[in-house]
Short mmCIF file of C-alpha atoms and ligand atoms in Angstrom, two decimals:
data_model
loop_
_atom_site.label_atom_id
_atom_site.label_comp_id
_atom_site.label_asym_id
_atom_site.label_seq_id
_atom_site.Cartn_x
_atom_site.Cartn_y
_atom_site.Cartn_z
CA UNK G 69 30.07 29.76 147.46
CA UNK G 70 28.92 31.81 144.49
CA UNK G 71 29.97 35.94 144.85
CA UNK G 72 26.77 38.03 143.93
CA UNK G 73 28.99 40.74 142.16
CA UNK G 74 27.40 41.59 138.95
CA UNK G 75 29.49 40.15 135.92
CA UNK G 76 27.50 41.88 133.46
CA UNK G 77 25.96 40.13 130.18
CA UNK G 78 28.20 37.34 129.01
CA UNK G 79 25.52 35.42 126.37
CA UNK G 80 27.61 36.45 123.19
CA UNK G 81 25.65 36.25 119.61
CA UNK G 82 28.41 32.89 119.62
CA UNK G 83 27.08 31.23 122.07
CA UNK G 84 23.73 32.00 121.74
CA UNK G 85 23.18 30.73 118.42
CA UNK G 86 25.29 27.62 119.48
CA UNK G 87 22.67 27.11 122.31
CA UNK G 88 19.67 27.08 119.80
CA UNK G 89 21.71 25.02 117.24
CA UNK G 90 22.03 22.40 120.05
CA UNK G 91 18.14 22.44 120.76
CA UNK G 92 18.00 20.39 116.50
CA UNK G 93 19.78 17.33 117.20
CA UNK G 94 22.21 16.12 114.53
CA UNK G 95 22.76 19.88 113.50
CA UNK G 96 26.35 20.24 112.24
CA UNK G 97 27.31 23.67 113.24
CA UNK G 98 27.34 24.69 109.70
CA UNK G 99 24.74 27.23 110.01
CA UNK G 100 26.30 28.60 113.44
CA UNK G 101 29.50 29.00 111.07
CA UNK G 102 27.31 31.27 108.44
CA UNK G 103 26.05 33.25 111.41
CA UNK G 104 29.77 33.59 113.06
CA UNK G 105 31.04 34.75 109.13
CA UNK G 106 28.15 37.37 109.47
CA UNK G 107 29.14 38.55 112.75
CA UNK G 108 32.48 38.49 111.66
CA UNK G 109 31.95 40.38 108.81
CA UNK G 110 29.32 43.12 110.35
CA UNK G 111 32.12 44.12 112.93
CA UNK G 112 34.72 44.46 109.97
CA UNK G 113 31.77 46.66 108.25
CA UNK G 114 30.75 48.70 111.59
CA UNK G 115 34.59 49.36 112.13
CA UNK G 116 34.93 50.69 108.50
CA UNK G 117 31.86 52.66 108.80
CA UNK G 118 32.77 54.90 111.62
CA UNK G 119 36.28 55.57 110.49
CA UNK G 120 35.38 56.21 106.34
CA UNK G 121 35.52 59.93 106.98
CA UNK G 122 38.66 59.61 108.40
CA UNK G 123 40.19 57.37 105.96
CA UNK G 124 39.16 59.27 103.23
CA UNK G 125 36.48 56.22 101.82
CA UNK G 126 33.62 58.28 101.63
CA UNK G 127 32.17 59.15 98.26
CA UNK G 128 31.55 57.93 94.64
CA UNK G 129 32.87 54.68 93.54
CA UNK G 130 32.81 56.06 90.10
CA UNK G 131 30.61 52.97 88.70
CA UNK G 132 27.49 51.78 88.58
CA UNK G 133 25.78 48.81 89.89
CA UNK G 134 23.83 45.76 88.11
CA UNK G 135 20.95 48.07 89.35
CA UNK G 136 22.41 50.95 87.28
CA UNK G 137 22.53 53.09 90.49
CA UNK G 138 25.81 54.97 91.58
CA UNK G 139 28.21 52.65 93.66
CA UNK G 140 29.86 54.37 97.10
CA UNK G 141 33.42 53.29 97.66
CA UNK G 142 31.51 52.17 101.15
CA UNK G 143 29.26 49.67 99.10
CA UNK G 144 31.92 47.98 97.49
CA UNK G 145 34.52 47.74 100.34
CA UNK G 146 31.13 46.42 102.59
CA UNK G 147 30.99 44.09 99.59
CA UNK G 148 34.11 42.63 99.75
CA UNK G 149 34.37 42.08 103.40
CA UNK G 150 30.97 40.36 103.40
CA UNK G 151 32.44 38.06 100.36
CA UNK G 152 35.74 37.47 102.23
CA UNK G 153 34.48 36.36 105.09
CA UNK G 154 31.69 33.70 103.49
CA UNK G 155 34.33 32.60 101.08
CA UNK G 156 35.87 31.00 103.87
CA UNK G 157 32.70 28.85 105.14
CA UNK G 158 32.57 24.87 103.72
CA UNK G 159 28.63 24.66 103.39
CA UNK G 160 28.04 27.61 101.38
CA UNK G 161 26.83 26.52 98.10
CA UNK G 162 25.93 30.39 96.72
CA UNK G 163 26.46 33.89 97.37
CA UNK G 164 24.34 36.41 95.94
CA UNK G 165 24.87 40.47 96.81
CA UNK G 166 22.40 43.84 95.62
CA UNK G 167 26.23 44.61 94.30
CA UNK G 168 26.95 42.09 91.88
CA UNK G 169 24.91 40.93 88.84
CA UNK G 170 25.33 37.26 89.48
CA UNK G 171 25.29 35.10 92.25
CA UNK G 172 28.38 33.42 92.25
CA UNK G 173 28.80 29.53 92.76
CA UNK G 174 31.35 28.65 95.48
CA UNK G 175 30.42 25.06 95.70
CA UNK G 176 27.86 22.22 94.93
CA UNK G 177 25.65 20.35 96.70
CA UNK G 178 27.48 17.16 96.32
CA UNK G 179 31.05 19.66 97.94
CA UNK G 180 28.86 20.34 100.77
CA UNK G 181 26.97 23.17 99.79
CA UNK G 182 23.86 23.11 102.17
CA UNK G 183 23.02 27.28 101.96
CA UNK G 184 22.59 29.96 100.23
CA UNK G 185 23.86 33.48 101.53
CA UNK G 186 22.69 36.62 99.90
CA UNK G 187 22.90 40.06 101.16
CA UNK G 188 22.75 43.94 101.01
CA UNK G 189 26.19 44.91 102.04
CA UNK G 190 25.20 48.53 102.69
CA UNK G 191 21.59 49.77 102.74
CA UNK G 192 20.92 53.13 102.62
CA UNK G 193 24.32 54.23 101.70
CA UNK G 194 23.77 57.60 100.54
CA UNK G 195 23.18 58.22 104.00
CA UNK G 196 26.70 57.89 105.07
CA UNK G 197 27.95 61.12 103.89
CA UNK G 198 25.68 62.58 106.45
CA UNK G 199 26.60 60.43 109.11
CA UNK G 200 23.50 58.73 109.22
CA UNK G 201 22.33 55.01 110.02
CA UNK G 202 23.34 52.41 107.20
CA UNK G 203 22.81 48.54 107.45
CA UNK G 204 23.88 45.32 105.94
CA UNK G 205 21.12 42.83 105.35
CA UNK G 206 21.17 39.13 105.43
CA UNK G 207 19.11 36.03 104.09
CA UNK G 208 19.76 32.50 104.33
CA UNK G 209 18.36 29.79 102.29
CA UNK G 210 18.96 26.06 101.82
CA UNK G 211 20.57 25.02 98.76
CA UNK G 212 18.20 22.89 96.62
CA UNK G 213 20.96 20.95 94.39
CA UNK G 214 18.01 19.85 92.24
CA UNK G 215 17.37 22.94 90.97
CA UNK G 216 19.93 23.88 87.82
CA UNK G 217 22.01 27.08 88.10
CA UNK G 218 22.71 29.32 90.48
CA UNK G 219 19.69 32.03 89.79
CA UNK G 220 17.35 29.67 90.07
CA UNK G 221 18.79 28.13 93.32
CA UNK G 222 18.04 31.13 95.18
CA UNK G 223 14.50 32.52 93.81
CA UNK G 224 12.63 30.76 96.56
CA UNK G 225 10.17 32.48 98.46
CA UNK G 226 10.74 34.57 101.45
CA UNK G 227 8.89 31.76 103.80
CA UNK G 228 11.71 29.04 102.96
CA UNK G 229 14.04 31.68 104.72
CA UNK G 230 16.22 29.85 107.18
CA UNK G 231 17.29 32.54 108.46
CA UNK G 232 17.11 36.13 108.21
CA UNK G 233 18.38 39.77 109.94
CA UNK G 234 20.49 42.54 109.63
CA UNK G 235 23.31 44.55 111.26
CA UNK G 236 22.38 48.11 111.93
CA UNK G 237 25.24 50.77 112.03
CA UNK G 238 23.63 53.45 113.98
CA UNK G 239 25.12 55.65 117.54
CA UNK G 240 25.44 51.75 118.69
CA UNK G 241 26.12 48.49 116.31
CA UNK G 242 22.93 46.01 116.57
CA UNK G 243 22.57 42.54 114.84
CA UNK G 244 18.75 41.29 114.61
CA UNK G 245 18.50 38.12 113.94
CA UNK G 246 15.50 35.57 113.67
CA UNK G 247 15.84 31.53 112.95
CA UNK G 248 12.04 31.07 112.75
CA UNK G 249 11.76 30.73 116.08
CA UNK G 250 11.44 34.41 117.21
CA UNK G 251 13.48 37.63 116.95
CA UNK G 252 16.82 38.31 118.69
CA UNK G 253 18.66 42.10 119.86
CA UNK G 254 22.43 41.36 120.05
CA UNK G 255 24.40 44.88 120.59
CA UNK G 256 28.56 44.90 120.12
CA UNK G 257 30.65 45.98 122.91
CA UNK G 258 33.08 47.22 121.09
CA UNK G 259 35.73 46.57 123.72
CA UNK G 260 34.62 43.08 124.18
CA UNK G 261 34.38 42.56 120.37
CA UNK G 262 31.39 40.95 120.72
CA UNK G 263 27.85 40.76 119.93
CA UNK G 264 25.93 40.71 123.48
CA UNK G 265 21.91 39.09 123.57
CA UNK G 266 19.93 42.35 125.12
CA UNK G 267 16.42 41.00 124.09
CA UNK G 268 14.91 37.79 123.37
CA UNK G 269 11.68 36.98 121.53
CA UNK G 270 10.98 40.27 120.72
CA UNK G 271 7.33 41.48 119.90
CA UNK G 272 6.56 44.36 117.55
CA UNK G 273 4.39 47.45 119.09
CA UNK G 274 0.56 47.71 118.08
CA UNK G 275 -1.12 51.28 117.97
CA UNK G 276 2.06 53.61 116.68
CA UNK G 277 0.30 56.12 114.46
CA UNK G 278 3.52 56.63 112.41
CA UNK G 279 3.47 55.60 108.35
CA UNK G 280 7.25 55.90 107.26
CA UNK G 281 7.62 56.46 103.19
CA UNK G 282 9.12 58.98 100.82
CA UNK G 283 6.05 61.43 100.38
CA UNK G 284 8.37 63.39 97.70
CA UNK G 285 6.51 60.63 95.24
CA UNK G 286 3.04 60.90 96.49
CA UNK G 287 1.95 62.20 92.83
CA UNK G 288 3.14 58.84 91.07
CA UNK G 289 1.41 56.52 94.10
CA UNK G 290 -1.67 54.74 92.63
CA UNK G 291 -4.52 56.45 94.10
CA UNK G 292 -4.92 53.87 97.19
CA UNK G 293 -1.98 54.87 98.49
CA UNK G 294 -2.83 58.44 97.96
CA UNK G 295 -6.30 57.30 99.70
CA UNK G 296 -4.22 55.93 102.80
CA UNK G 297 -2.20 59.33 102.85
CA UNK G 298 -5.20 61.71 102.80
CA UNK G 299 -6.99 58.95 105.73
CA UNK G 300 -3.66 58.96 107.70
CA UNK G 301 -3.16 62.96 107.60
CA UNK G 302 -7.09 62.98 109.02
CA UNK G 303 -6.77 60.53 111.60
CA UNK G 304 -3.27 62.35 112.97
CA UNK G 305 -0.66 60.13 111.75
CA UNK G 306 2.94 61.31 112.23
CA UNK G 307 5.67 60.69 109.76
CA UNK G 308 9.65 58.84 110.38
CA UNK G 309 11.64 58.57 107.29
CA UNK G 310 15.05 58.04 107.31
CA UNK G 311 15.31 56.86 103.66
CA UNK G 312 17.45 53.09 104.84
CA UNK G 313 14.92 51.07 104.78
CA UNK G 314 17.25 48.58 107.45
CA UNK G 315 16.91 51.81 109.76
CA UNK G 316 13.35 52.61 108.91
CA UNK G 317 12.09 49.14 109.89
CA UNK G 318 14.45 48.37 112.96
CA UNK G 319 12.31 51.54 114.22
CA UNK G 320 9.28 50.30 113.57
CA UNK G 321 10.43 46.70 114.95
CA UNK G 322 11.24 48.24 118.24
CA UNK G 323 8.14 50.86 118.38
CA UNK G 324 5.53 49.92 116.12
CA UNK G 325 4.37 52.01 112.88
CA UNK G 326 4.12 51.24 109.15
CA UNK G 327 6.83 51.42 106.25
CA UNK G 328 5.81 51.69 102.71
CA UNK G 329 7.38 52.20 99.62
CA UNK G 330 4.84 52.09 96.78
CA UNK G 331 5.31 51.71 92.91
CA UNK G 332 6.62 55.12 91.60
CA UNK G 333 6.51 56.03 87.95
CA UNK G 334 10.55 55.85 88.73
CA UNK G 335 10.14 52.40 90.08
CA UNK G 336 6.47 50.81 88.50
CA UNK G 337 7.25 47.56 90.47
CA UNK G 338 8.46 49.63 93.73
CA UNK G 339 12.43 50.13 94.46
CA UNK G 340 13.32 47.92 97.11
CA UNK G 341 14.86 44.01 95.92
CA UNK G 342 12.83 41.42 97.14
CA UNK G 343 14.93 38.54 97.82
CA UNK G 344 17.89 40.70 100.12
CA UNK G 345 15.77 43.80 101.27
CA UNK G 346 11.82 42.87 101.22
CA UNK G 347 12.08 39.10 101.81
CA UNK G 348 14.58 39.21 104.85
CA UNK G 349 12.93 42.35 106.81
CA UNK G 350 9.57 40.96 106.35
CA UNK G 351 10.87 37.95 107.68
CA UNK G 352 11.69 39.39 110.74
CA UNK G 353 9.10 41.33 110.70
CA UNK G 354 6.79 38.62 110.80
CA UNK G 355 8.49 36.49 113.06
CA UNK G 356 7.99 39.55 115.58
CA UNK G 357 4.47 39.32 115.28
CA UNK G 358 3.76 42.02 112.29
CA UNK G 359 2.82 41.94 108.76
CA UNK G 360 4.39 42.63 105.09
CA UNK G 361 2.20 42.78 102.10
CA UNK G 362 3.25 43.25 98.50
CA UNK G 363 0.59 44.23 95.55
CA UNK G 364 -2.15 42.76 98.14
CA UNK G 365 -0.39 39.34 98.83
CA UNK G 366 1.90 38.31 101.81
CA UNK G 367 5.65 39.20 100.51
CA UNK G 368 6.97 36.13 101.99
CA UNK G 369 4.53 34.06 99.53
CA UNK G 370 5.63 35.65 96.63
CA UNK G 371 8.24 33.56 94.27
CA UNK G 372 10.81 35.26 92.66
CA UNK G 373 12.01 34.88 89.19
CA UNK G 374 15.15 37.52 89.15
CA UNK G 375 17.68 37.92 91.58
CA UNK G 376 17.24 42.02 91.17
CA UNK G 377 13.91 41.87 90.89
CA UNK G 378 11.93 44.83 92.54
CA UNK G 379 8.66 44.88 94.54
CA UNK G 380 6.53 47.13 96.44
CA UNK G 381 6.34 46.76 100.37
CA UNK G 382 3.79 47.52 103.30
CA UNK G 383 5.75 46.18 106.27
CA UNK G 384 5.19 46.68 109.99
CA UNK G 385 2.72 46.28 112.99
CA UNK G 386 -0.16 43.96 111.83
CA UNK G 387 -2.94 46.93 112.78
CA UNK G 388 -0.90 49.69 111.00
CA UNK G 389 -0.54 47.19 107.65
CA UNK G 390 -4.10 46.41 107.54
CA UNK G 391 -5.26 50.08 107.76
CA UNK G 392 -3.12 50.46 104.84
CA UNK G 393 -4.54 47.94 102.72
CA UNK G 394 -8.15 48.59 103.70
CA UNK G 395 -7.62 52.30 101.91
CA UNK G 396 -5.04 51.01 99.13
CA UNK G 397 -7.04 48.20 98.20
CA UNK G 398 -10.66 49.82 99.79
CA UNK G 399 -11.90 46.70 101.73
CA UNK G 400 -14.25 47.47 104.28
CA UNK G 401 -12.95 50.90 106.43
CA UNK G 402 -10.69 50.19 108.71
CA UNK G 403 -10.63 51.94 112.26
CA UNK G 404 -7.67 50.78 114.16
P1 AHG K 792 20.58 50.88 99.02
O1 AHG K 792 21.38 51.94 99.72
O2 AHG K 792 20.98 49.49 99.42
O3 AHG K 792 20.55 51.09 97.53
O4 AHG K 792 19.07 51.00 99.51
C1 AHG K 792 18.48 52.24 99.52
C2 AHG K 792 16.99 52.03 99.54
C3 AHG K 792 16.43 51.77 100.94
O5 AHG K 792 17.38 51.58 101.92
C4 AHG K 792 15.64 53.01 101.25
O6 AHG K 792 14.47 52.73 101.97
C5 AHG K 792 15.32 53.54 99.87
O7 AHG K 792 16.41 53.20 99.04
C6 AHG K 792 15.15 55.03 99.88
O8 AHG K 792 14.71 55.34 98.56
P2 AHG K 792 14.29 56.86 98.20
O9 AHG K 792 15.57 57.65 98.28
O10 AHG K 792 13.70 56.76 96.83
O11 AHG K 792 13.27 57.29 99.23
MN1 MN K 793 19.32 48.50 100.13
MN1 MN K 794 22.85 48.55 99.29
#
């Protein structure tokens, strides 16, 4: 006779994705292998994070990136864990990270290479010295071995995302993850040492008055986005920045609002990477039920030429987007 003592949640990020991968008949497992290297590697990261202070790993890397911006030892060491523990996986064809200038070739299709892996080790690192939320951010595409080189391999648009999420290292350690079939909350129990399903299918909030952007630059905004500012502060918007964009958006996934970051005369094209920032969160995003435009077109439709490359991004609830683009690009006013 089953006990009715509560055994608490047991449906691990594991299992789970072993579950879904059993709903595509003739799936391998190689994907649920990427995912379990991901997992692997965000508790390696989230252990790192909280102890950096105390093992002396904050601070200046002393180099630059490819993107010519100042490397933490934090970005590098998030780097190498992520690197390490892909290396290892038989059907990764490329890996591609914000921290190195090329995506590096691990195998070929014909050696099994069915997916690409790219990634933001650490997003919004400068925040760490301040103890505040960082992420690691995750695409996965399939390898198309009739396209030459590895660059080209992985400019696909966002919508031939496989898979997409992120690992947020905030006062708990989440992993938000969507397959195309909906977005998943895992949280780690530390003491378990596992990543625990706490929602299912979630469904991004409508009606947040909240835009989230860095108003420091409001100058160098074209003037829609100055429009949308000046509409916002008369309609009684209030303002969220926490300057990661993985933490900026997992706020707005879980309670509705708008993220923006708009070309700046620092950044013409905007600052954040498409094809391991933009492409990914918009992705889930999406998948959640909201919207991501970029310079008036759906982000996910875009198709990228650079690995680096850089592009503006409205991204959040679907009524909060579109009163942004009815002022930046002053279609027909927009009362949500
Ligand atoms: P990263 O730490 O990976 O370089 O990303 C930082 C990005 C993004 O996370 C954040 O939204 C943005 O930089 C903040 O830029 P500003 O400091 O210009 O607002
Ligand atoms: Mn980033
Ligand atoms: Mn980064």
């Amino acid at each position: 006779m089953r006990s009715n003592v509560d055994t608490g949640n047991l449906v691990s990020l594991q299992s789970h994705i072993l579950q879904e991968e059993a709903r595509h008949p003739g799936a391998s497992g190689d994907f649920s292998w990427i995912v379990s290297a991901i997992s692997l590697a965000g508790k390696a990261i989230a252990h790192k994070v909280r102890r950096a202070r105390l093992e002396g790993v904050l601070g200046d890397w002393g180099e630059q990136n490819v993107q010519g911006e100042e490397q933490i030892r934090m970005d590098v060491i998030a780097n190498e864990t992520i690197l390490r523990c892909l290396g290892s996986r038989a059907s990764i064809a490329v890996v591609a990270s914000e921290e190195d200038e090329e995506p590096t070739i691990l195998r070929t299709g014909k050696d099994g290479g069915k997916y690409c892996v790219l990634f933001d080790p650490l997003d919004g690192s400068s925040n760490l010295d301040a103890c505040g939320p960082v992420g690691t951010i995750f695409s996965i595409l399939r390898n198309d071995a009739s396209i030459e080189g590895a660059e080209a391999t992985i400019c696909q648009p966002g919508m031939k995302q496989v898979a997409a999420g992120y690992i947020l290292y905030g006062p708990s350690t989440a992993f938000v993850i969507s397959t195309g079939n909906g977005v998943d909350l895992f949280e780690l129990d530390p003491f378990m040492g596992s990543f625990l399903l706490v929602k299912q299918g979630l469904r991004i909030p409508s009606g947040n008055r909240t835009y989230s952007l860095n108003e420091a630059y409001t100058e160098s905004f074209p003037k829609g986005y100055q429009r949308y500012l000046s509409w916002a502060h008369g309609q009684g918007y209030s303002s969220r920045y926490i300057g990661a964009f993985v933490a900026d958006v997992h706020r707005i996934l879980m309670s509705g609002g708008v993220f923006l970051y708009p070309p700046t005369s620092k950044h013409p094209d905007g600052k954040l990477r498409l094809l391991y920032e933009a492409n990914p969160m918009a992705f889930i995003i999406e998948q959640a039920g909201g919207k991501a435009m970029s310079s008036g077109l759906p982000t996910l439709g875009l198709h990228p030429q650079r690995l680096h490359q850089r592009t503006p991004i409205i991204v959040g609830s679907a009524d909060q987007v579109e009163a942004v683009a009815a002022q930046v690009h002053q279609v027909a006013e927009w009362h949500p």
